[in-house]
Amino acid sequence: MAASLFVVVSQLASVSIPGSVWKLGRLNHIAIAVPDMEKATALYRDVLGAQVSGKVPLPEHGVYTVFVELGNTKLELLHPLGEKSPIAGFLQKNKSGGMHHICIEVDDISAAIVDLKARNIRTLSAEPRIGAHGKPVMFLHPKDCDGVLVELEQA
Ligand SMILES: C[C@@H](C(=O)O)C(=O)SCCNC(=O)CCNC(=O)[C@H](O)C(C)(C)COP(=O)(O)OP(=O)(O)OC[C@H]1O[C@@H](n2cnc3c(N)ncnc32)[C@H](O)[C@@H]1OP(=O)(O)O
Ligand SMILES: [Co+2]
């Protein structure tokens, strides 16, 4: 009896009330998958006059990135890197490129992952990975987020 009461109480304690344990923060970036990185970079830098970063290979994520500064947020231009790039299928379906994911900051990514898994929202890796800004990131399945691939980044 005492043991089963303990199980019930500890299960209740692990259920969080939305917003009480972790919070969403600012929009960190919107990512755009592009078939031609040089052309896309030139569009934002030379035609639209934005400040853009250099092209950075991230082999552990299977992408090249270029960041475009927008003042209130950033664009992340993505191009596939390697045979198993997670964006290869997306570019096969969207030959001209397209909006790939949004990245929102969270104040406690570990708490967010525990909470979201308990709500049957699928995460796309077992553990967070270090993202483009040197901080832990986790992707949420687009089919569980109204068709939008969501990246959470530790603020
Ligand atoms: C560096 C880092 C950072 O910023 O810090 C990054 O951003 S790295 C950015 C790159 N890394 C990632 O994206 C990692 C997480 N992504 C993934 O694991 C993958 O891309 C998946 C989201 C699982 C999709 O993979 P893949 O396209 O191979 O699978 P699939 O063809 O079976 O797709 C399953 C269904 O999801 C849809 N689907 C695929 N990609 C989607 C996207 N970006 N947005 C919305 N829906 C998408 C497909 O159309 C399909 O729907 P239908 O069945 O209805 O046709
Ligand atoms: Co991203």
mmCIF file with all atom_site columns, C-alpha atoms and ligand atoms in Angstrom:
data_model
loop_
_atom_site.group_PDB
_atom_site.id
_atom_site.type_symbol
_atom_site.label_atom_id
_atom_site.label_alt_id
_atom_site.label_comp_id
_atom_site.label_asym_id
_atom_site.label_entity_id
_atom_site.label_seq_id
_atom_site.pdbx_PDB_ins_code
_atom_site.Cartn_x
_atom_site.Cartn_y
_atom_site.Cartn_z
_atom_site.occupancy
_atom_site.B_iso_or_equiv
_atom_site.pdbx_formal_charge
_atom_site.auth_seq_id
_atom_site.auth_comp_id
_atom_site.auth_asym_id
_atom_site.auth_atom_id
_atom_site.pdbx_PDB_model_num
ATOM   1   C  CA  . MET A 1 1   ? 0.000  0.000  0.000   1.00 0.00 ? 1   MET A CA  1
ATOM   2   C  CA  . ALA A 1 2   ? 2.697  2.436  1.060   1.00 0.00 ? 2   ALA A CA  1
ATOM   3   C  CA  . ALA A 1 3   ? 4.776  1.439  -1.952  1.00 0.00 ? 3   ALA A CA  1
ATOM   4   C  CA  . SER A 1 4   ? 1.941  1.958  -4.461  1.00 0.00 ? 4   SER A CA  1
ATOM   5   C  CA  . LEU A 1 5   ? 1.084  5.323  -2.862  1.00 0.00 ? 5   LEU A CA  1
ATOM   6   C  CA  . PHE A 1 6   ? 4.704  6.344  -3.321  1.00 0.00 ? 6   PHE A CA  1
ATOM   7   C  CA  . VAL A 1 7   ? 4.533  5.407  -7.042  1.00 0.00 ? 7   VAL A CA  1
ATOM   8   C  CA  . VAL A 1 8   ? 1.348  7.457  -7.548  1.00 0.00 ? 8   VAL A CA  1
ATOM   9   C  CA  . VAL A 1 9   ? 2.737  10.488 -5.720  1.00 0.00 ? 9   VAL A CA  1
ATOM   10  C  CA  . SER A 1 10  ? 6.041  10.384 -7.588  1.00 0.00 ? 10  SER A CA  1
ATOM   11  C  CA  . GLN A 1 11  ? 4.195  10.078 -10.943 1.00 0.00 ? 11  GLN A CA  1
ATOM   12  C  CA  . LEU A 1 12  ? 2.039  13.087 -10.072 1.00 0.00 ? 12  LEU A CA  1
ATOM   13  C  CA  . ALA A 1 13  ? 5.131  15.040 -9.069  1.00 0.00 ? 13  ALA A CA  1
ATOM   14  C  CA  . SER A 1 14  ? 6.693  14.416 -12.487 1.00 0.00 ? 14  SER A CA  1
ATOM   15  C  CA  . VAL A 1 15  ? 3.685  15.854 -14.376 1.00 0.00 ? 15  VAL A CA  1
ATOM   16  C  CA  . SER A 1 16  ? 4.331  19.507 -15.008 1.00 0.00 ? 16  SER A CA  1
ATOM   17  C  CA  . ILE A 1 17  ? 1.859  22.334 -15.419 1.00 0.00 ? 17  ILE A CA  1
ATOM   18  C  CA  . PRO A 1 18  ? 2.479  24.134 -18.751 1.00 0.00 ? 18  PRO A CA  1
ATOM   19  C  CA  . GLY A 1 19  ? 4.887  26.997 -18.288 1.00 0.00 ? 19  GLY A CA  1
ATOM   20  C  CA  . SER A 1 20  ? 5.689  26.243 -14.679 1.00 0.00 ? 20  SER A CA  1
ATOM   21  C  CA  . VAL A 1 21  ? 8.858  24.238 -15.214 1.00 0.00 ? 21  VAL A CA  1
ATOM   22  C  CA  . TRP A 1 22  ? 10.319 25.641 -18.426 1.00 0.00 ? 22  TRP A CA  1
ATOM   23  C  CA  . LYS A 1 23  ? 9.501  28.552 -20.689 1.00 0.00 ? 23  LYS A CA  1
ATOM   24  C  CA  . LEU A 1 24  ? 9.722  29.369 -24.372 1.00 0.00 ? 24  LEU A CA  1
ATOM   25  C  CA  . GLY A 1 25  ? 11.889 32.372 -25.126 1.00 0.00 ? 25  GLY A CA  1
ATOM   26  C  CA  . ARG A 1 26  ? 12.681 34.381 -28.247 1.00 0.00 ? 26  ARG A CA  1
ATOM   27  C  CA  . LEU A 1 27  ? 12.719 33.243 -31.855 1.00 0.00 ? 27  LEU A CA  1
ATOM   28  C  CA  . ASN A 1 28  ? 16.363 32.391 -32.457 1.00 0.00 ? 28  ASN A CA  1
ATOM   29  C  CA  . HIS A 1 29  ? 16.189 31.711 -36.199 1.00 0.00 ? 29  HIS A CA  1
ATOM   30  C  CA  . ILE A 1 30  ? 14.123 30.638 -39.169 1.00 0.00 ? 30  ILE A CA  1
ATOM   31  C  CA  . ALA A 1 31  ? 15.938 28.134 -41.353 1.00 0.00 ? 31  ALA A CA  1
ATOM   32  C  CA  . ILE A 1 32  ? 15.701 28.024 -45.133 1.00 0.00 ? 32  ILE A CA  1
ATOM   33  C  CA  . ALA A 1 33  ? 17.004 25.029 -47.069 1.00 0.00 ? 33  ALA A CA  1
ATOM   34  C  CA  . VAL A 1 34  ? 18.668 26.204 -50.271 1.00 0.00 ? 34  VAL A CA  1
ATOM   35  C  CA  . PRO A 1 35  ? 19.844 24.285 -53.352 1.00 0.00 ? 35  PRO A CA  1
ATOM   36  C  CA  . ASP A 1 36  ? 22.653 26.788 -54.088 1.00 0.00 ? 36  ASP A CA  1
ATOM   37  C  CA  . MET A 1 37  ? 24.341 28.330 -51.028 1.00 0.00 ? 37  MET A CA  1
ATOM   38  C  CA  . GLU A 1 38  ? 26.423 30.874 -52.971 1.00 0.00 ? 38  GLU A CA  1
ATOM   39  C  CA  . LYS A 1 39  ? 23.354 32.153 -54.836 1.00 0.00 ? 39  LYS A CA  1
ATOM   40  C  CA  . ALA A 1 40  ? 21.268 32.360 -51.624 1.00 0.00 ? 40  ALA A CA  1
ATOM   41  C  CA  . THR A 1 41  ? 24.079 34.140 -49.755 1.00 0.00 ? 41  THR A CA  1
ATOM   42  C  CA  . ALA A 1 42  ? 24.430 36.643 -52.594 1.00 0.00 ? 42  ALA A CA  1
ATOM   43  C  CA  . LEU A 1 43  ? 20.682 37.308 -52.551 1.00 0.00 ? 43  LEU A CA  1
ATOM   44  C  CA  . TYR A 1 44  ? 20.675 38.280 -48.865 1.00 0.00 ? 44  TYR A CA  1
ATOM   45  C  CA  . ARG A 1 45  ? 24.069 40.065 -48.893 1.00 0.00 ? 45  ARG A CA  1
ATOM   46  C  CA  . ASP A 1 46  ? 24.162 41.816 -52.268 1.00 0.00 ? 46  ASP A CA  1
ATOM   47  C  CA  . VAL A 1 47  ? 20.519 42.254 -53.270 1.00 0.00 ? 47  VAL A CA  1
ATOM   48  C  CA  . LEU A 1 48  ? 18.802 42.614 -49.889 1.00 0.00 ? 48  LEU A CA  1
ATOM   49  C  CA  . GLY A 1 49  ? 21.786 44.255 -48.168 1.00 0.00 ? 49  GLY A CA  1
ATOM   50  C  CA  . ALA A 1 50  ? 21.886 42.106 -45.030 1.00 0.00 ? 50  ALA A CA  1
ATOM   51  C  CA  . GLN A 1 51  ? 24.933 41.229 -42.963 1.00 0.00 ? 51  GLN A CA  1
ATOM   52  C  CA  . VAL A 1 52  ? 25.775 37.545 -43.531 1.00 0.00 ? 52  VAL A CA  1
ATOM   53  C  CA  . SER A 1 53  ? 28.227 35.174 -41.829 1.00 0.00 ? 53  SER A CA  1
ATOM   54  C  CA  . GLY A 1 54  ? 30.692 32.909 -43.575 1.00 0.00 ? 54  GLY A CA  1
ATOM   55  C  CA  . LYS A 1 55  ? 29.705 29.398 -44.679 1.00 0.00 ? 55  LYS A CA  1
ATOM   56  C  CA  . VAL A 1 56  ? 30.305 26.942 -41.831 1.00 0.00 ? 56  VAL A CA  1
ATOM   57  C  CA  . PRO A 1 57  ? 30.316 23.145 -42.262 1.00 0.00 ? 57  PRO A CA  1
ATOM   58  C  CA  . LEU A 1 58  ? 28.614 21.264 -39.413 1.00 0.00 ? 58  LEU A CA  1
ATOM   59  C  CA  . PRO A 1 59  ? 29.355 17.610 -40.262 1.00 0.00 ? 59  PRO A CA  1
ATOM   60  C  CA  . GLU A 1 60  ? 27.647 16.326 -37.096 1.00 0.00 ? 60  GLU A CA  1
ATOM   61  C  CA  . HIS A 1 61  ? 24.390 17.902 -38.356 1.00 0.00 ? 61  HIS A CA  1
ATOM   62  C  CA  . GLY A 1 62  ? 24.915 17.085 -42.047 1.00 0.00 ? 62  GLY A CA  1
ATOM   63  C  CA  . VAL A 1 63  ? 24.583 20.713 -43.151 1.00 0.00 ? 63  VAL A CA  1
ATOM   64  C  CA  . TYR A 1 64  ? 26.458 23.845 -44.162 1.00 0.00 ? 64  TYR A CA  1
ATOM   65  C  CA  . THR A 1 65  ? 25.108 26.998 -42.536 1.00 0.00 ? 65  THR A CA  1
ATOM   66  C  CA  . VAL A 1 66  ? 25.186 30.716 -43.314 1.00 0.00 ? 66  VAL A CA  1
ATOM   67  C  CA  . PHE A 1 67  ? 23.530 33.081 -40.841 1.00 0.00 ? 67  PHE A CA  1
ATOM   68  C  CA  . VAL A 1 68  ? 21.796 36.266 -42.013 1.00 0.00 ? 68  VAL A CA  1
ATOM   69  C  CA  . GLU A 1 69  ? 21.437 38.987 -39.349 1.00 0.00 ? 69  GLU A CA  1
ATOM   70  C  CA  . LEU A 1 70  ? 17.998 40.597 -39.204 1.00 0.00 ? 70  LEU A CA  1
ATOM   71  C  CA  . GLY A 1 71  ? 18.158 42.650 -36.002 1.00 0.00 ? 71  GLY A CA  1
ATOM   72  C  CA  . ASN A 1 72  ? 15.301 40.956 -34.173 1.00 0.00 ? 72  ASN A CA  1
ATOM   73  C  CA  . THR A 1 73  ? 16.222 37.422 -35.300 1.00 0.00 ? 73  THR A CA  1
ATOM   74  C  CA  . LYS A 1 74  ? 18.324 35.515 -37.858 1.00 0.00 ? 74  LYS A CA  1
ATOM   75  C  CA  . LEU A 1 75  ? 17.861 33.421 -40.947 1.00 0.00 ? 75  LEU A CA  1
ATOM   76  C  CA  . GLU A 1 76  ? 19.817 30.184 -41.130 1.00 0.00 ? 76  GLU A CA  1
ATOM   77  C  CA  . LEU A 1 77  ? 20.552 29.191 -44.712 1.00 0.00 ? 77  LEU A CA  1
ATOM   78  C  CA  . LEU A 1 78  ? 21.064 25.416 -44.918 1.00 0.00 ? 78  LEU A CA  1
ATOM   79  C  CA  . HIS A 1 79  ? 22.665 23.285 -47.613 1.00 0.00 ? 79  HIS A CA  1
ATOM   80  C  CA  . PRO A 1 80  ? 23.229 19.510 -47.373 1.00 0.00 ? 80  PRO A CA  1
ATOM   81  C  CA  . LEU A 1 81  ? 26.629 18.189 -46.279 1.00 0.00 ? 81  LEU A CA  1
ATOM   82  C  CA  . GLY A 1 82  ? 27.458 14.500 -46.745 1.00 0.00 ? 82  GLY A CA  1
ATOM   83  C  CA  . GLU A 1 83  ? 25.531 11.440 -47.874 1.00 0.00 ? 83  GLU A CA  1
ATOM   84  C  CA  . LYS A 1 84  ? 23.088 11.299 -44.973 1.00 0.00 ? 84  LYS A CA  1
ATOM   85  C  CA  . SER A 1 85  ? 22.070 14.928 -44.634 1.00 0.00 ? 85  SER A CA  1
ATOM   86  C  CA  . PRO A 1 86  ? 18.714 15.271 -42.814 1.00 0.00 ? 86  PRO A CA  1
ATOM   87  C  CA  . ILE A 1 87  ? 17.701 17.992 -45.290 1.00 0.00 ? 87  ILE A CA  1
ATOM   88  C  CA  . ALA A 1 88  ? 18.350 15.937 -48.458 1.00 0.00 ? 88  ALA A CA  1
ATOM   89  C  CA  . GLY A 1 89  ? 14.799 14.569 -48.611 1.00 0.00 ? 89  GLY A CA  1
ATOM   90  C  CA  . PHE A 1 90  ? 13.320 18.029 -48.065 1.00 0.00 ? 90  PHE A CA  1
ATOM   91  C  CA  . LEU A 1 91  ? 15.322 19.470 -50.980 1.00 0.00 ? 91  LEU A CA  1
ATOM   92  C  CA  . GLN A 1 92  ? 14.330 16.521 -53.176 1.00 0.00 ? 92  GLN A CA  1
ATOM   93  C  CA  . LYS A 1 93  ? 10.692 17.467 -52.576 1.00 0.00 ? 93  LYS A CA  1
ATOM   94  C  CA  . ASN A 1 94  ? 11.276 21.239 -52.693 1.00 0.00 ? 94  ASN A CA  1
ATOM   95  C  CA  . LYS A 1 95  ? 13.679 21.715 -55.576 1.00 0.00 ? 95  LYS A CA  1
ATOM   96  C  CA  . SER A 1 96  ? 13.795 25.527 -55.291 1.00 0.00 ? 96  SER A CA  1
ATOM   97  C  CA  . GLY A 1 97  ? 14.368 25.311 -51.535 1.00 0.00 ? 97  GLY A CA  1
ATOM   98  C  CA  . GLY A 1 98  ? 11.967 26.379 -48.821 1.00 0.00 ? 98  GLY A CA  1
ATOM   99  C  CA  . MET A 1 99  ? 11.340 27.196 -45.205 1.00 0.00 ? 99  MET A CA  1
ATOM   100 C  CA  . HIS A 1 100 ? 12.726 24.238 -43.242 1.00 0.00 ? 100 HIS A CA  1
ATOM   101 C  CA  . HIS A 1 101 ? 12.378 24.893 -39.488 1.00 0.00 ? 101 HIS A CA  1
ATOM   102 C  CA  . ILE A 1 102 ? 11.918 27.465 -36.800 1.00 0.00 ? 102 ILE A CA  1
ATOM   103 C  CA  . CYS A 1 103 ? 14.209 27.636 -33.771 1.00 0.00 ? 103 CYS A CA  1
ATOM   104 C  CA  . ILE A 1 104 ? 12.850 28.890 -30.462 1.00 0.00 ? 104 ILE A CA  1
ATOM   105 C  CA  . GLU A 1 105 ? 14.937 29.384 -27.343 1.00 0.00 ? 105 GLU A CA  1
ATOM   106 C  CA  . VAL A 1 106 ? 13.987 27.640 -24.083 1.00 0.00 ? 106 VAL A CA  1
ATOM   107 C  CA  . ASP A 1 107 ? 15.244 28.405 -20.596 1.00 0.00 ? 107 ASP A CA  1
ATOM   108 C  CA  . ASP A 1 108 ? 15.674 24.726 -19.610 1.00 0.00 ? 108 ASP A CA  1
ATOM   109 C  CA  . ILE A 1 109 ? 16.032 22.304 -22.508 1.00 0.00 ? 109 ILE A CA  1
ATOM   110 C  CA  . SER A 1 110 ? 16.324 19.204 -20.297 1.00 0.00 ? 110 SER A CA  1
ATOM   111 C  CA  . ALA A 1 111 ? 13.030 19.996 -18.543 1.00 0.00 ? 111 ALA A CA  1
ATOM   112 C  CA  . ALA A 1 112 ? 11.417 20.797 -21.890 1.00 0.00 ? 112 ALA A CA  1
ATOM   113 C  CA  . ILE A 1 113 ? 12.428 17.423 -23.351 1.00 0.00 ? 113 ILE A CA  1
ATOM   114 C  CA  . VAL A 1 114 ? 11.125 15.441 -20.352 1.00 0.00 ? 114 VAL A CA  1
ATOM   115 C  CA  . ASP A 1 115 ? 7.851  17.369 -20.453 1.00 0.00 ? 115 ASP A CA  1
ATOM   116 C  CA  . LEU A 1 116 ? 7.332  17.109 -24.220 1.00 0.00 ? 116 LEU A CA  1
ATOM   117 C  CA  . LYS A 1 117 ? 8.139  13.382 -24.315 1.00 0.00 ? 117 LYS A CA  1
ATOM   118 C  CA  . ALA A 1 118 ? 5.529  12.845 -21.578 1.00 0.00 ? 118 ALA A CA  1
ATOM   119 C  CA  . ARG A 1 119 ? 3.046  14.589 -23.891 1.00 0.00 ? 119 ARG A CA  1
ATOM   120 C  CA  . ASN A 1 120 ? 3.931  12.206 -26.759 1.00 0.00 ? 120 ASN A CA  1
ATOM   121 C  CA  . ILE A 1 121 ? 5.695  14.826 -28.847 1.00 0.00 ? 121 ILE A CA  1
ATOM   122 C  CA  . ARG A 1 122 ? 8.466  12.987 -30.659 1.00 0.00 ? 122 ARG A CA  1
ATOM   123 C  CA  . THR A 1 123 ? 12.018 14.264 -30.364 1.00 0.00 ? 123 THR A CA  1
ATOM   124 C  CA  . LEU A 1 124 ? 14.303 13.555 -33.306 1.00 0.00 ? 124 LEU A CA  1
ATOM   125 C  CA  . SER A 1 125 ? 17.382 12.452 -31.362 1.00 0.00 ? 125 SER A CA  1
ATOM   126 C  CA  . ALA A 1 126 ? 17.769 10.582 -28.113 1.00 0.00 ? 126 ALA A CA  1
ATOM   127 C  CA  . GLU A 1 127 ? 19.719 13.417 -26.500 1.00 0.00 ? 127 GLU A CA  1
ATOM   128 C  CA  . PRO A 1 128 ? 20.188 17.120 -27.290 1.00 0.00 ? 128 PRO A CA  1
ATOM   129 C  CA  . ARG A 1 129 ? 23.083 17.907 -29.629 1.00 0.00 ? 129 ARG A CA  1
ATOM   130 C  CA  . ILE A 1 130 ? 25.323 20.933 -29.715 1.00 0.00 ? 130 ILE A CA  1
ATOM   131 C  CA  . GLY A 1 131 ? 23.901 23.277 -32.347 1.00 0.00 ? 131 GLY A CA  1
ATOM   132 C  CA  . ALA A 1 132 ? 25.246 26.055 -34.539 1.00 0.00 ? 132 ALA A CA  1
ATOM   133 C  CA  . HIS A 1 133 ? 25.620 28.456 -31.588 1.00 0.00 ? 133 HIS A CA  1
ATOM   134 C  CA  . GLY A 1 134 ? 27.510 26.006 -29.349 1.00 0.00 ? 134 GLY A CA  1
ATOM   135 C  CA  . LYS A 1 135 ? 24.422 25.338 -27.220 1.00 0.00 ? 135 LYS A CA  1
ATOM   136 C  CA  . PRO A 1 136 ? 22.268 22.200 -26.825 1.00 0.00 ? 136 PRO A CA  1
ATOM   137 C  CA  . VAL A 1 137 ? 19.460 21.867 -29.366 1.00 0.00 ? 137 VAL A CA  1
ATOM   138 C  CA  . MET A 1 138 ? 16.641 19.376 -29.871 1.00 0.00 ? 138 MET A CA  1
ATOM   139 C  CA  . PHE A 1 139 ? 14.328 18.932 -32.862 1.00 0.00 ? 139 PHE A CA  1
ATOM   140 C  CA  . LEU A 1 140 ? 10.622 18.067 -32.530 1.00 0.00 ? 140 LEU A CA  1
ATOM   141 C  CA  . HIS A 1 141 ? 8.842  15.992 -35.171 1.00 0.00 ? 141 HIS A CA  1
ATOM   142 C  CA  . PRO A 1 142 ? 6.922  18.179 -37.669 1.00 0.00 ? 142 PRO A CA  1
ATOM   143 C  CA  . LYS A 1 143 ? 3.981  15.743 -37.596 1.00 0.00 ? 143 LYS A CA  1
ATOM   144 C  CA  . ASP A 1 144 ? 3.560  16.512 -33.868 1.00 0.00 ? 144 ASP A CA  1
ATOM   145 C  CA  . CYS A 1 145 ? 3.900  20.313 -34.347 1.00 0.00 ? 145 CYS A CA  1
ATOM   146 C  CA  . ASP A 1 146 ? 1.245  21.186 -36.936 1.00 0.00 ? 146 ASP A CA  1
ATOM   147 C  CA  . GLY A 1 147 ? 3.510  20.390 -39.882 1.00 0.00 ? 147 GLY A CA  1
ATOM   148 C  CA  . VAL A 1 148 ? 6.388  22.598 -38.694 1.00 0.00 ? 148 VAL A CA  1
ATOM   149 C  CA  . LEU A 1 149 ? 9.807  21.200 -37.775 1.00 0.00 ? 149 LEU A CA  1
ATOM   150 C  CA  . VAL A 1 150 ? 10.655 22.914 -34.468 1.00 0.00 ? 150 VAL A CA  1
ATOM   151 C  CA  . GLU A 1 151 ? 14.173 23.267 -33.072 1.00 0.00 ? 151 GLU A CA  1
ATOM   152 C  CA  . LEU A 1 152 ? 14.500 24.147 -29.389 1.00 0.00 ? 152 LEU A CA  1
ATOM   153 C  CA  . GLU A 1 153 ? 17.745 25.804 -28.310 1.00 0.00 ? 153 GLU A CA  1
ATOM   154 C  CA  . GLN A 1 154 ? 18.991 26.293 -24.783 1.00 0.00 ? 154 GLN A CA  1
ATOM   155 C  CA  . ALA A 1 155 ? 19.003 30.084 -24.194 1.00 0.00 ? 155 ALA A CA  1
HETATM 156 C  C1  . LIG B 2 .   ? 22.797 23.248 -36.899 1.00 0.00 ? 1   LIG B C1  1
HETATM 157 C  C2  . LIG B 2 .   ? 21.428 23.239 -36.328 1.00 0.00 ? 1   LIG B C2  1
HETATM 158 C  C3  . LIG B 2 .   ? 21.169 24.560 -35.593 1.00 0.00 ? 1   LIG B C3  1
HETATM 159 O  O1  . LIG B 2 .   ? 20.486 25.464 -36.080 1.00 0.00 ? 1   LIG B O1  1
HETATM 160 O  O2  . LIG B 2 .   ? 21.735 24.689 -34.474 1.00 0.00 ? 1   LIG B O2  1
HETATM 161 C  C4  . LIG B 2 .   ? 20.388 22.974 -37.424 1.00 0.00 ? 1   LIG B C4  1
HETATM 162 O  O3  . LIG B 2 .   ? 19.443 23.676 -37.638 1.00 0.00 ? 1   LIG B O3  1
HETATM 163 S  S1  . LIG B 2 .   ? 20.640 21.523 -38.289 1.00 0.00 ? 1   LIG B S1  1
HETATM 164 C  C5  . LIG B 2 .   ? 19.275 21.417 -39.422 1.00 0.00 ? 1   LIG B C5  1
HETATM 165 C  C6  . LIG B 2 .   ? 19.179 20.069 -40.042 1.00 0.00 ? 1   LIG B C6  1
HETATM 166 N  N1  . LIG B 2 .   ? 18.858 19.055 -39.059 1.00 0.00 ? 1   LIG B N1  1
HETATM 167 C  C7  . LIG B 2 .   ? 17.598 18.569 -38.882 1.00 0.00 ? 1   LIG B C7  1
HETATM 168 O  O4  . LIG B 2 .   ? 16.651 18.975 -39.581 1.00 0.00 ? 1   LIG B O4  1
HETATM 169 C  C8  . LIG B 2 .   ? 17.429 17.493 -37.829 1.00 0.00 ? 1   LIG B C8  1
HETATM 170 C  C9  . LIG B 2 .   ? 16.022 17.077 -37.606 1.00 0.00 ? 1   LIG B C9  1
HETATM 171 N  N2  . LIG B 2 .   ? 15.379 16.658 -38.846 1.00 0.00 ? 1   LIG B N2  1
HETATM 172 C  C10 . LIG B 2 .   ? 15.138 15.350 -39.135 1.00 0.00 ? 1   LIG B C10 1
HETATM 173 O  O5  . LIG B 2 .   ? 15.437 14.453 -38.363 1.00 0.00 ? 1   LIG B O5  1
HETATM 174 C  C11 . LIG B 2 .   ? 14.535 15.072 -40.474 1.00 0.00 ? 1   LIG B C11 1
HETATM 175 O  O6  . LIG B 2 .   ? 14.799 16.168 -41.347 1.00 0.00 ? 1   LIG B O6  1
HETATM 176 C  C12 . LIG B 2 .   ? 13.026 14.785 -40.419 1.00 0.00 ? 1   LIG B C12 1
HETATM 177 C  C13 . LIG B 2 .   ? 12.231 15.989 -39.877 1.00 0.00 ? 1   LIG B C13 1
HETATM 178 C  C14 . LIG B 2 .   ? 12.718 13.545 -39.563 1.00 0.00 ? 1   LIG B C14 1
HETATM 179 C  C15 . LIG B 2 .   ? 12.530 14.531 -41.843 1.00 0.00 ? 1   LIG B C15 1
HETATM 180 O  O7  . LIG B 2 .   ? 13.366 13.609 -42.438 1.00 0.00 ? 1   LIG B O7  1
HETATM 181 P  P1  . LIG B 2 .   ? 13.060 13.075 -43.904 1.00 0.00 ? 1   LIG B P1  1
HETATM 182 O  O8  . LIG B 2 .   ? 12.705 14.212 -44.792 1.00 0.00 ? 1   LIG B O8  1
HETATM 183 O  O9  . LIG B 2 .   ? 14.202 12.201 -44.321 1.00 0.00 ? 1   LIG B O9  1
HETATM 184 O  O10 . LIG B 2 .   ? 11.870 12.122 -43.614 1.00 0.00 ? 1   LIG B O10 1
HETATM 185 P  P2  . LIG B 2 .   ? 10.542 11.862 -44.383 1.00 0.00 ? 1   LIG B P2  1
HETATM 186 O  O11 . LIG B 2 .   ? 10.696 12.154 -45.845 1.00 0.00 ? 1   LIG B O11 1
HETATM 187 O  O12 . LIG B 2 .   ? 10.141 10.506 -43.994 1.00 0.00 ? 1   LIG B O12 1
HETATM 188 O  O13 . LIG B 2 .   ? 9.570  12.934 -43.742 1.00 0.00 ? 1   LIG B O13 1
HETATM 189 C  C16 . LIG B 2 .   ? 8.539  12.579 -42.891 1.00 0.00 ? 1   LIG B C16 1
HETATM 190 C  C17 . LIG B 2 .   ? 7.430  13.598 -43.095 1.00 0.00 ? 1   LIG B C17 1
HETATM 191 O  O14 . LIG B 2 .   ? 7.866  14.865 -42.591 1.00 0.00 ? 1   LIG B O14 1
HETATM 192 C  C18 . LIG B 2 .   ? 7.787  15.847 -43.597 1.00 0.00 ? 1   LIG B C18 1
HETATM 193 N  N3  . LIG B 2 .   ? 8.907  16.771 -43.435 1.00 0.00 ? 1   LIG B N3  1
HETATM 194 C  C19 . LIG B 2 .   ? 10.196 16.522 -43.666 1.00 0.00 ? 1   LIG B C19 1
HETATM 195 N  N4  . LIG B 2 .   ? 10.941 17.596 -43.402 1.00 0.00 ? 1   LIG B N4  1
HETATM 196 C  C20 . LIG B 2 .   ? 10.075 18.557 -42.992 1.00 0.00 ? 1   LIG B C20 1
HETATM 197 C  C21 . LIG B 2 .   ? 10.222 19.904 -42.599 1.00 0.00 ? 1   LIG B C21 1
HETATM 198 N  N5  . LIG B 2 .   ? 11.411 20.468 -42.554 1.00 0.00 ? 1   LIG B N5  1
HETATM 199 N  N6  . LIG B 2 .   ? 9.128  20.598 -42.235 1.00 0.00 ? 1   LIG B N6  1
HETATM 200 C  C22 . LIG B 2 .   ? 7.893  20.022 -42.276 1.00 0.00 ? 1   LIG B C22 1
HETATM 201 N  N7  . LIG B 2 .   ? 7.694  18.740 -42.648 1.00 0.00 ? 1   LIG B N7  1
HETATM 202 C  C23 . LIG B 2 .   ? 8.768  18.025 -43.008 1.00 0.00 ? 1   LIG B C23 1
HETATM 203 C  C24 . LIG B 2 .   ? 7.871  15.063 -44.902 1.00 0.00 ? 1   LIG B C24 1
HETATM 204 O  O15 . LIG B 2 .   ? 7.278  15.803 -45.954 1.00 0.00 ? 1   LIG B O15 1
HETATM 205 C  C25 . LIG B 2 .   ? 7.070  13.825 -44.562 1.00 0.00 ? 1   LIG B C25 1
HETATM 206 O  O16 . LIG B 2 .   ? 5.701  14.103 -44.623 1.00 0.00 ? 1   LIG B O16 1
HETATM 207 P  P3  . LIG B 2 .   ? 4.699  13.248 -45.525 1.00 0.00 ? 1   LIG B P3  1
HETATM 208 O  O17 . LIG B 2 .   ? 4.859  11.849 -44.994 1.00 0.00 ? 1   LIG B O17 1
HETATM 209 O  O18 . LIG B 2 .   ? 3.346  13.834 -45.248 1.00 0.00 ? 1   LIG B O18 1
HETATM 210 O  O19 . LIG B 2 .   ? 5.174  13.414 -46.926 1.00 0.00 ? 1   LIG B O19 1
HETATM 211 CO CO  . CO  B 3 .   ? 18.564 25.522 -36.972 1.00 0.00 ? 2   CO  B CO  1
#
